[in-house]
PDB file of C-alpha atoms in Angstrom:
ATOM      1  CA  UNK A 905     257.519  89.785 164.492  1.00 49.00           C
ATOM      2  CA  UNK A 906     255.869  91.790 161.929  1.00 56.00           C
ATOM      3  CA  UNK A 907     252.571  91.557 163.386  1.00 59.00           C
ATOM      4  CA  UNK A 908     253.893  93.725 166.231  1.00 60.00           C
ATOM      5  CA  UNK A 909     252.496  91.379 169.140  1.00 72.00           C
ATOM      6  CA  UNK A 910     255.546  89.888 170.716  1.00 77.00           C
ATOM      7  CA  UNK A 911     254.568  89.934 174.627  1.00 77.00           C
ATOM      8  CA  UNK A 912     257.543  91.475 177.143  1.00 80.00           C
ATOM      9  CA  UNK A 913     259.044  88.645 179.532  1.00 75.00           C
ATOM     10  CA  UNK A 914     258.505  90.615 183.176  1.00 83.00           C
ATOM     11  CA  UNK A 915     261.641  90.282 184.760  1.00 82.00           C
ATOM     12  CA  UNK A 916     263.907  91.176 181.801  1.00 84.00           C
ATOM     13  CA  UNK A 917     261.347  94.093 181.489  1.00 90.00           C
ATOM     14  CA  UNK A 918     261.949  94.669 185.551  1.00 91.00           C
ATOM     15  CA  UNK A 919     265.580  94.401 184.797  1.00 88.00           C
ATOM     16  CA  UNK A 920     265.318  96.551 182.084  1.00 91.00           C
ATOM     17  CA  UNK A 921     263.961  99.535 183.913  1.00 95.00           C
ATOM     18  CA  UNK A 922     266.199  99.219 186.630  1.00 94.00           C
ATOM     19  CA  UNK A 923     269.497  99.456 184.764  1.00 90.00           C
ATOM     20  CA  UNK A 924     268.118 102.369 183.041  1.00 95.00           C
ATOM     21  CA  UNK A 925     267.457 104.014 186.295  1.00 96.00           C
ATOM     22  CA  UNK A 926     270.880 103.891 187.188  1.00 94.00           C
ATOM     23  CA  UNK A 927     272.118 105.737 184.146  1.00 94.00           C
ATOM     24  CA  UNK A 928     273.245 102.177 182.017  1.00 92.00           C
ATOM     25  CA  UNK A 929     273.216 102.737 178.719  1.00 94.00           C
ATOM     26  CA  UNK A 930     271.207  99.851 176.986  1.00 94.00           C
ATOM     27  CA  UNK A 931     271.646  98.833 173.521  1.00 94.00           C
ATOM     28  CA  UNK A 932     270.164  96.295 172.292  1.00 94.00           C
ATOM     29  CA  UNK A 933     270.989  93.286 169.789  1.00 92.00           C
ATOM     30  CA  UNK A 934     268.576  90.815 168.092  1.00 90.00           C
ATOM     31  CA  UNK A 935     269.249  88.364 165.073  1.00 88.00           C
ATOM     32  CA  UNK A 936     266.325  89.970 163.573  1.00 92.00           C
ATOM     33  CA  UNK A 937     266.867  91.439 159.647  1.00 94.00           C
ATOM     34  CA  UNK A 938     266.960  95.158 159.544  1.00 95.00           C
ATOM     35  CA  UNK A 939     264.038  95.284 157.116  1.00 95.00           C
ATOM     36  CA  UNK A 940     262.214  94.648 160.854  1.00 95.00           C
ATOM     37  CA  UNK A 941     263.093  97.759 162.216  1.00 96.00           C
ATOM     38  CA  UNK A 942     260.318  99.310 162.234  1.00 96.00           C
ATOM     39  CA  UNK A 943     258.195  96.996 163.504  1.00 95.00           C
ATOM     40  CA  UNK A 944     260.655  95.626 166.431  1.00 94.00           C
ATOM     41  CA  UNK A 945     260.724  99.550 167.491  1.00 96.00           C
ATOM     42  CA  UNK A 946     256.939  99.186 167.775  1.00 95.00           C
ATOM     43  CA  UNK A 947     257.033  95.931 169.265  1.00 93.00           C
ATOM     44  CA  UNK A 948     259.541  97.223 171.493  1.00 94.00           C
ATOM     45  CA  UNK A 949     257.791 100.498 173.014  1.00 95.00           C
ATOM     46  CA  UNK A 950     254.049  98.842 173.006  1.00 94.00           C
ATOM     47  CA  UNK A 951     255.579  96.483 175.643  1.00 94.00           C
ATOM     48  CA  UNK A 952     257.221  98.498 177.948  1.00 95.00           C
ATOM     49  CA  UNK A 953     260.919  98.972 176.095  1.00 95.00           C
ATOM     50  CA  UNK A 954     261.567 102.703 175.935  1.00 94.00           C
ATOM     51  CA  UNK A 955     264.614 105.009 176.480  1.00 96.00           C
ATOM     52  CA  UNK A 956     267.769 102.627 175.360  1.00 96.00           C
ATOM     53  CA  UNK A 957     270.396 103.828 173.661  1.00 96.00           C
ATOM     54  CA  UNK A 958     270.713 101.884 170.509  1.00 96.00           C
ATOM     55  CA  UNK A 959     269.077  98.714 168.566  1.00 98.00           C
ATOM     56  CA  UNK A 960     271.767  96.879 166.386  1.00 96.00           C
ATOM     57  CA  UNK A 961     269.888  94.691 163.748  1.00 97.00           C
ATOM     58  CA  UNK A 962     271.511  92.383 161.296  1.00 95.00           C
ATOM     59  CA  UNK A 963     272.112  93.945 157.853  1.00 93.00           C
ATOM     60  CA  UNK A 964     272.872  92.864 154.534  1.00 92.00           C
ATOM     61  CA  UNK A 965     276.339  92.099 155.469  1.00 91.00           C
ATOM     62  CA  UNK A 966     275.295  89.601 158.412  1.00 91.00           C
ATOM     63  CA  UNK A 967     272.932  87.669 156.422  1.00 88.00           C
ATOM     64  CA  UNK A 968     276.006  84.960 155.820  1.00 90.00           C
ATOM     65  CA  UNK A 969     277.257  85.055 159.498  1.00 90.00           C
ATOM     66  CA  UNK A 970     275.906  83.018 162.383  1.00 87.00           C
ATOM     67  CA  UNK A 971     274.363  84.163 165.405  1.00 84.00           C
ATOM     68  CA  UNK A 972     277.503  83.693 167.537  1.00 85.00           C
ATOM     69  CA  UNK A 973     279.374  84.877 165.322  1.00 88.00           C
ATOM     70  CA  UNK A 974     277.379  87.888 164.298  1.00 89.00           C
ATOM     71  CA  UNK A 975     277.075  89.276 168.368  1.00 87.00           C
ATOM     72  CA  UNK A 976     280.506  88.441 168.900  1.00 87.00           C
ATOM     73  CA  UNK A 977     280.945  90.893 166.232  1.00 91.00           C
ATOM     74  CA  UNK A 978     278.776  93.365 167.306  1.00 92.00           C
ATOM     75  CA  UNK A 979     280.103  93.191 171.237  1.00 89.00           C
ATOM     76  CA  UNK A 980     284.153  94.207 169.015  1.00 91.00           C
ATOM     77  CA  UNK A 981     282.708  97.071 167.411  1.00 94.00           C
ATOM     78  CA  UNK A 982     280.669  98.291 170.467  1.00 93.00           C
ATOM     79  CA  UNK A 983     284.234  97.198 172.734  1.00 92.00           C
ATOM     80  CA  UNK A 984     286.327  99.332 169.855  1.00 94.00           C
ATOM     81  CA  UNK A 985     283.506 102.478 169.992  1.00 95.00           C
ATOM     82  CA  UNK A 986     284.340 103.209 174.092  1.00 94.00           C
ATOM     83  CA  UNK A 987     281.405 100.901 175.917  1.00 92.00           C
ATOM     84  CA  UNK A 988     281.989  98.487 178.531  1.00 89.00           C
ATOM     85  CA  UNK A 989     280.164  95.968 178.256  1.00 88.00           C
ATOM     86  CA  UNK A 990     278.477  94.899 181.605  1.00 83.00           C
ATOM     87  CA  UNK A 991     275.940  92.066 180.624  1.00 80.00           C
ATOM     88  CA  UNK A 992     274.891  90.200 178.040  1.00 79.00           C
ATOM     89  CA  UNK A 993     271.145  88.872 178.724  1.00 76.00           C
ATOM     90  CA  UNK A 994     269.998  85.756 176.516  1.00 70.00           C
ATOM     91  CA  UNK A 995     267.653  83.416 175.709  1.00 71.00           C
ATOM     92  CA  UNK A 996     269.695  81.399 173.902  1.00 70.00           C
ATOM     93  CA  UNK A 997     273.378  80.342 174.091  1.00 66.00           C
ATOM     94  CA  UNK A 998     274.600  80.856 170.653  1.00 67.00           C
ATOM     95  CA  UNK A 999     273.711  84.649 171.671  1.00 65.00           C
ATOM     96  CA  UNK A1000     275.826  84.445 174.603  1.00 65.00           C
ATOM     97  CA  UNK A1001     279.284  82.869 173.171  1.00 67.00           C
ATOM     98  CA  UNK A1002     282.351  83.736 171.660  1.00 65.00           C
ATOM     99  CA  UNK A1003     284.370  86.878 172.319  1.00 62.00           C
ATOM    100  CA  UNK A1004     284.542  89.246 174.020  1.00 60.00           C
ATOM    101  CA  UNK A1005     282.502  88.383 177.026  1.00 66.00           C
ATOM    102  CA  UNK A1006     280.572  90.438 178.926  1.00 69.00           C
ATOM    103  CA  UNK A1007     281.573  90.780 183.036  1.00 73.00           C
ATOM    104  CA  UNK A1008     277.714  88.672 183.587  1.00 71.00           C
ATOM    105  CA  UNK A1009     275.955  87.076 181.331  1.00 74.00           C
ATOM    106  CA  UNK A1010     272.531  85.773 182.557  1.00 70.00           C
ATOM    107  CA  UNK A1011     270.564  83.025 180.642  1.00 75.00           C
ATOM    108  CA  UNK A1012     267.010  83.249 180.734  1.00 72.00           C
ATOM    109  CA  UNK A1013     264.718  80.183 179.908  1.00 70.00           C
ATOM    110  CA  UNK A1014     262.642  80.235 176.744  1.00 66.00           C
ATOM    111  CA  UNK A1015     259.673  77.941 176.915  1.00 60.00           C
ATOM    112  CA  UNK A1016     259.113  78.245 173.008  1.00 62.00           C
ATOM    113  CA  UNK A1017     261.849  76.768 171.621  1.00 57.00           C
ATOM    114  CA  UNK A1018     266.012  76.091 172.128  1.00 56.00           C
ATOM    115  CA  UNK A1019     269.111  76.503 169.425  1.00 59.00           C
ATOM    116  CA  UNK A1020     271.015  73.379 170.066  1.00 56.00           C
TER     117      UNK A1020
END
């Protein structure tokens, strides 16, 4: 990820432009460490990724925490801030469970590799 040359996956970029055309707010949550930032920012716009709201990262805090356990967090404090969320999309499940849920979820294949 630091290299800055993570390709975007068309449809979730499709997707992605579509919901922002209708006014959605996107934020968006990764696993990655927040000493990424910069580069996932980079990453992000180079592909096609501009115009969301937010990009939650895990901090120092997270470093202990699961995945699950770490966006089930971050969906509370977004729930407890005022959003709704609408849909979760995932390449993996362990992104995608635990509570709250989102009203969809969608699960998009990942030919690279899969978090039993």
């Amino acid at each position: 990820m630091s290299q800055r040359k993570a390709p975007a996956v068309e449809h979730s970029l499709r997707l992605f432009n579509e919901l922002k055309g209708l006014g959605v707010q996107i934020i968006l949550v990764s696993s990655r460490r927040e000493c990424l930032r910069s580069a996932t920012i980079d990453n992000l716009v180079d592909v096609g990724y501009h115009g969301w709201t937010s990009l939650i990262l895990r901090g120092a805090d997270d470093e202990n925490k699961n995945i699950q356990k770490f966006k089930a967090d971050v969906r509370k404090k977004l729930i407890n801030s005022g959003y709704r969320i609408w849909g979760i999309l995932r390449d993996q499940w362990s992104s995608i469970e635990g509570l709250p849920l989102a009203k969809r979820t969608f699960k998009l294949p990942n030919p690279l590799y899969y978090v039993a």
